[in-house]
Amino acid sequence: MKVDFYILETASTQQSHLFACQLLEKIYMEEKIPIFVHTHSREDAERFDALLWTYRDDSFLPHQLQSADEYAPIQIGYGQAPTSKPTLLLNLGKDIPAFFQQSNHAIEIVFDNPDVQQLARQRYKQYREAGCEMNTIKL
């Protein structure tokens, strides 16, 4: 499994989530793969869902909050495994989800905040110990 850590110079959750939207759009438009966005809580999932609808006026990404009875290529959830196997996991949560190895590729976004950076170091170590191929991309 491949894991990419994107290191941003920005210092806010909102800016990192805008970057996540842009990255998702680029990946989805190029590859058309199933993506699961893992968040920390229902509130975080709902905020990210709303952001995907509004971050750009001329953009549309087929997405929805995680649901067992409907399917969109980009699922947004928290706390439980996706109902279908995603190719890409975008982890916006504080921890690595237990189901992370269902995906072929994971993305982590780190920004200039000591708490965020400390949690990212822990996740990096866990991924490395799980035998993942690690990449760091500084922006």
Backbone as a ProteinNet text record, in pm:
[ID]
protein_1_A
[PRIMARY]
MKVDFYILETASTQQSHLFACQLLEKIYMEEKIPIFVHTHSREDAERFDALLWTYRDDSFLPHQLQSADEYAPIQIGYGQAPTSKPTLLLNLGKDIPAFFQQSNHAIEIVFDNPDVQQLARQRYKQYREAGCEMNTIKL
[TERTIARY]
84.7	0	88.9	48.8	122.2	53.3	132.7	78.8	154.3	77.4	135.5	98.1	198.5	178.2	204.2	100.9	115.1	139	250.5	288.4	262.1	167.8	129.8	192.8	219.8	272.3	160.7	37.6	-76.5	-97.3	-169.5	-187.5	-334.4	-420.9	-560.9	-625.8	-720.4	-796.4	-872.8	-933.3	-1012	-926.3	-807	-719.3	-675.5	-650.3	-610.6	-727.3	-850	-966.2	-991.9	-965.2	-975	-872.2	-751.5	-650.1	-698.5	-760	-811.6	-915.8	-1002.2	-1102.7	-1035	-935.6	-864	-793.1	-731.7	-660.8	-758.4	-871.5	-973.5	-1022.5	-1046	-1093.2	-990.8	-866.3	-759.9	-753.1	-751.3	-740.6	-863.5	-981.8	-1102.8	-1115.1	-1085.5	-1098.1	-997.3	-879.4	-777.7	-801.1	-844.9	-845.8	-984.4	-1085.9	-1223	-1226.6	-1157.4	-1150.9	-1242.4	-1285.9	-1363.7	-1275.1	-1328.1	-1252.8	-1335.9	-1270.2	-1336.5	-1264.3	-1339.1	-1284.7	-1323.7	-1224.1	-1247.7	-1229.5	-1330.7	-1323.5	-1332.1	-1313.5	-1311.6	-1452.2	-1549.9	-1684.1	-1790.8	-1914.7	-2026.3	-2025.8	-2000.7	-1997.3	-1888.4	-1771.4	-1662.4	-1700.6	-1765.8	-1810.3	-1910.2	-2004.4	-2105.3	-2042.1	-1944.9	-1876.3	-1799.2	-1730	-1652	-1745.3	-1855.7	-1956.3	-2005.6	-2038.3	-2085.4	-1976.2	-1852.2	-1741.6	-1722.9	-1739	-1725	-1830.8	-1946.8	-2050.9	-2019.7	-1941.6	-1928.7	-1787.7	-1686.4	-1550.3	-1516.1	-1583.9	-1565.2	-1697.7	-1733.1	-1861.6	-1871.7	-1760.4	-1764.1	-1718.4	-1724.5	-1677.9	-1791.5	-1790.8	-1883.2	-1810	-1808.8	-1754.3	-1868.4	-1892.3	-2001.3	-1968.1	-2030.4	-1998.6	-2124.6	-2112.1	-2220.6	-2166.6	-2244	-2212.8	-2232.6	-2152.4	-2156.2	-2297.3	-2337.6	-2471.5	-2466.4	-2542.3	-2545.4	-2635.4	-2732.2	-2830.3	-2808.4	-2711.2	-2680.8	-2531.2	-2492	-2349.9	-2311	-2209.6	-2142.6	-1994.7	-1920	-1778.2	-1694.6	-1736.8	-1665.2	-1758.9	-1721.1	-1797.9	-1726.8	-1803.5	-1747.8	-1806.1	-1719.7	-1768.6	-1679.9	-1715.6	-1640.3	-1670.3	-1573.3	-1595.1	-1621.6	-1668.7	-1694	-1637	-1614.4	-1554.8	-1649.4	-1592.9	-1676.8	-1756.5	-1871.2	-1955	-1901.6	-1819.1	-1752.6	-1604	-1522.2	-1377.1	-1329.7	-1279.5	-1225.7	-1082.6	-1044.7	-906.8	-819.4	-878.4	-804.9	-874.7	-796.8	-844.9	-783.2	-867.3	-819.9	-854	-752.5	-774.9	-767.9	-883.8	-890.3	-916.6	-911.8	-932.9	-804.2	-816.9	-700.5	-618.5	-683.7	-618.7	-630.3	-550.9	-563.7	-684.9	-777.9	-892.7	-850.4	-918	-883.4	-889.6	-970.2	-991.1	-897.3	-792.4	-708.9	-650.6	-625.2	-560.8	-657.8	-784.7	-878.5	-845.6	-774	-739.8	-599.8	-573.3	-439.6	-350.4	-414.2	-341.6	-411.2	-333.3	-388.6	-319.4	-396.9	-343	-368.6	-266.9	-272.8	-232.5	-300.4	-266.9	-226.5	-107.3	-51.4	-28.5	-65	-39.9	28.7	65.3	150.7	75.9	55.7	-7	58.3	113.8	186.2	103.8	-23.9	-107.4	-128.1	-155.7	-175.6	-46.6	65.7	194.1	229.3	199.7	228.6	144.8	16.4	-69.7	-23.1	22.7	71.5	197.7	284.2	405.7	367.7	268.4	222.3	164.7	83.5	25.1	134.8	231.2	342.2	412.3	440.7	507.4	422.2	291.5	202.1	197.2	186.7	186.3	318.1	429.1	560.7	572.5	526.3	530.7	441.3	338.2	248.4	306.6	425.6	492.5	450.1	390.1	344.2	461.4	444.7	541.2	511.1	605.1	582.9	640.7	561.2	605.8	568.2	657.2	629.6	639	534	527.8	512.7	615.6	610.9	564.3	464.7	408.4	435.8
-118.5	0	124.3	221.4	347.5	453	531.9	640.6	768.6	871.9	1003.2	1100.3	1163.5	1271	1402.5	1484.4	1617.4	1715.5	1786.5	1880.5	2022.1	2091.1	2225.6	2329.9	2445.7	2556	2630.5	2605.2	2673.9	2632	2712.7	2685.3	2672.5	2633.7	2621.7	2496.6	2444.6	2328.9	2362.6	2480.1	2519.9	2520.3	2577.8	2581.3	2440.7	2354.7	2217.6	2142	2171.2	2105.9	2157.5	2283.9	2335.2	2266.1	2247	2172.9	2030.5	1967.2	1830.9	1825.5	1924.6	1930.8	1938	2023.6	2038.6	1908.7	1844.8	1719.4	1609.2	1600.4	1501.8	1523	1648.9	1678.3	1633.2	1665.3	1626.6	1474.8	1404.3	1258.5	1197	1243	1183.4	1210.1	1329.6	1361.3	1282.9	1256.8	1182.9	1032	980.6	835.7	772.2	850.5	798.8	675.6	683.5	571	595.3	488.4	505.8	559.9	658.8	727.5	729.8	705.3	718.1	825.9	925.4	1032.3	1000.2	973	939.6	1065.3	1095.8	1211.6	1165.7	1259.6	1228.5	1210.5	1280.9	1278.8	1303.7	1283.6	1311.4	1459.3	1547.1	1690.5	1723	1662.4	1684.3	1631.9	1515.7	1458.6	1551.5	1603.7	1694.2	1824.4	1878.1	2000.1	1978	1863.5	1836.4	1811.4	1743.6	1722.2	1856.7	1948.3	2081.8	2157.2	2144.7	2213.3	2162.9	2032	1978.7	2035.8	2074.1	2135	2281.1	2347.7	2492.7	2544.6	2461.1	2514.4	2579.8	2538.7	2601.6	2601	2713.2	2724.7	2635.6	2612.9	2538.5	2393.2	2339.6	2203.7	2116	1990	1892.9	1761.3	1714.2	1582.8	1497	1379.4	1294.5	1236.8	1291.2	1251.6	1247.6	1182.8	1179.3	1130.5	1156.7	1097.2	947.4	873.2	727	674.6	582.8	526	383.4	294.7	155.1	135.3	224.4	201.9	286.5	374.5	455	451.3	488	486.5	607.1	675.7	778.1	740.7	775	737.4	792.4	905.4	962	954	871.3	853.4	926.8	989	1060.5	997.8	951.4	884.1	904.3	837.2	844.3	717.1	665.7	559.2	419.5	403.5	268	249.8	123.6	92.3	128.4	160.9	188.4	63.9	85.3	-26.8	-94.9	-25.5	-86.6	-52.9	-131.6	-114.7	6	110.4	225.6	199.5	256.1	248.1	344.5	460.3	565.3	600.9	614.2	662.5	798.8	899.4	1031.6	1040.1	1039.9	1040.5	1182.7	1235.3	1366.3	1350.6	1227.3	1199.7	1214.8	1200.6	1214.6	1086.2	972.3	842.4	771.8	668.1	584.3	494.2	489.9	401.5	255	170.2	28.1	-39.2	12.3	-48.2	6.1	79.1	149.1	56.7	-69	-158.5	-212.2	-172	-206.9	-129.4	-19.8	67	36.6	76.7	61.2	180.8	293.3	419.2	503.7	565.6	656.8	792.6	895.5	1031.4	1093.1	1156.7	1231.4	1374.8	1469.6	1610.9	1669.4	1728.7	1783.7	1933	2012.7	2156.6	2208.5	2335.1	2397.1	2424.7	2317.4	2324.5	2214.8	2248	2147.9	2022.7	2038.4	1922.1	1833.8	1895.8	1822.3	1749.9	1817.4	1757.8	1639.5	1649.7	1539.4	1416.3	1436.3	1324.3	1264	1348.5	1299.6	1215.1	1254.7	1174.9	1035.8	1030.2	900	814.5	875.9	801.3	754.3	840.7	804.4	679.4	679.1	565	438.8	450	334.3	279.2	366.9	322.1	251.2	312	253.1	115.3	102	-26.8	-130.8	-85	-176	-215.5	-163.8	-200.5	-120.6	-6.2	77.4	148.6	176.3	256.1	402.6	472.9	607.6	713.3	819.6	933.3	1061.8	1159.5	1290.7	1394.4	1474.6	1576	1711.7	1794.7	1926.3	2028.4	2107.3	2207.5	2346.7
0	0	0	-77.7	-88.7	-2.7	69.6	151.9	118.9	81.6	53	163.8	221.6	317.9	246.9	233.9	175.9	290	285	389	336.9	398.8	356.9	448.1	393.7	474.3	545.8	508.3	567	712.8	786.1	928.6	968.3	874.2	914.1	856.7	931.1	887.1	759.7	754.5	637.7	511.7	518	400.9	360.7	459.2	425.4	362.3	404.9	344.7	203	178.3	41.5	-48.5	3.6	-71.4	-97.3	2.7	-13.4	-125	-132.7	-240.1	-377	-389	-516.2	-554.2	-456.1	-480.5	-521.5	-451.3	-487.8	-630.1	-664.6	-799.3	-903.3	-881.2	-975.4	-989.9	-876.8	-880.2	-946.1	-906.2	-960.9	-1111.4	-1155.5	-1297.8	-1382.2	-1328.4	-1403	-1400.4	-1285.1	-1266.7	-1253.9	-1218.4	-1201	-1109.4	-998	-904.4	-783.8	-717.1	-594.9	-481.4	-410.4	-305.6	-178.5	-65.8	63.9	143.1	188.9	272.9	415.7	497.8	638.5	723.6	804.2	893	1038	1128.1	1271	1330.4	1276.9	1336.6	1230.2	1268.4	1176.8	1136.3	1232.7	1203.1	1100.9	1117.6	1021.9	883.5	878.7	750.7	683.2	759.2	703.2	653.6	728.9	685.1	555.2	547.3	426	307.4	330.3	226.3	172.9	262	221.4	145.7	190.1	123.5	-19.9	-41.9	-177.5	-272.3	-218.5	-301.6	-333.7	-249.5	-261.4	-288	-282	-287.6	-421.1	-528.9	-659.7	-732.6	-791.1	-861	-984.6	-1051.4	-1177.6	-1163.5	-1043.1	-1020	-969.2	-1012.1	-955.3	-938	-815.6	-785.4	-731	-788.1	-741	-603	-500.4	-363.9	-278.6	-163.7	-66.7	66.2	170.7	299.4	287.6	359.5	352.3	374.6	286.3	291.4	240.3	303.1	259.4	138.7	117.5	12.3	-113.1	-112.2	-230.1	-253.6	-375.8	-405.6	-491.3	-448.2	-528.1	-526.1	-630	-635	-519.7	-463.2	-348.6	-227.9	-132.6	-9.9	103.2	191.1	305.9	430.9	519.9	639.4	759	865.3	991.1	1070.5	1140.8	1237	1185.5	1064.9	1015.9	876.3	841.4	712.3	598.8	483.3	367.2	327.3	265.4	224.3	98.4	20.8	-94.4	-85.3	-151.3	-140.8	-222.1	-154.4	-227.9	-272.8	-385.1	-431.4	-351.4	-315.9	-245.8	-115.4	-10.2	118.7	144	161.1	204.6	352.1	436.3	580.3	634.5	673.1	738.2	887.7	936.1	1077.9	1157.1	1288.7	1376.1	1382.5	1360.1	1365.6	1231.6	1214	1096	1117.7	1023.1	1041.9	1035.4	1111.9	1118	981.2	891.3	759.6	652.3	690.6	592.5	486.7	519.3	423.3	318	323.7	216.5	89	102.7	-10.1	-60.9	-184.5	-242.2	-211.6	-178.3	-166.3	-58.9	26.3	127.7	114.1	145.3	145.8	282.1	334.4	460.1	429	491.5	471.9	606.7	609.3	732.5	710.2	810.8	797.9	922.5	918.9	1019.8	1150.7	1226.5	1357.8	1442.2	1558.8	1637.8	1671.5	1703.8	1735.6	1612.8	1500.3	1374.3	1336.5	1350.6	1314.3	1404.8	1533.1	1625.1	1590.9	1563.6	1525.2	1392.2	1300.9	1170.9	1189.1	1280.2	1306.6	1356.1	1444.1	1495.6	1383	1295.7	1183.4	1087.5	1061.6	972.3	1025.6	1153.6	1217	1205.2	1227.1	1217.3	1074.9	977	837.4	804.2	845.3	816.7	881.4	1006.6	1076	1008.9	938.1	865.9	729.7	697.4	573.6	451.3	471.9	360.8	293.3	165	89.3	118.7	179.8	228.2	134.3	111.2	30.8	102.8	99.1	156.9	45	33.5	-70	-1.8	-10	52.6	-48.8	-9.6	-99.4	-45.8
[MASK]
+++++++++++++++++++++++++++++++++++++++++++++++++++++++++++++++++++++++++++++++++++++++++++++++++++++++++++++++++++++++++++++++++++++++++++

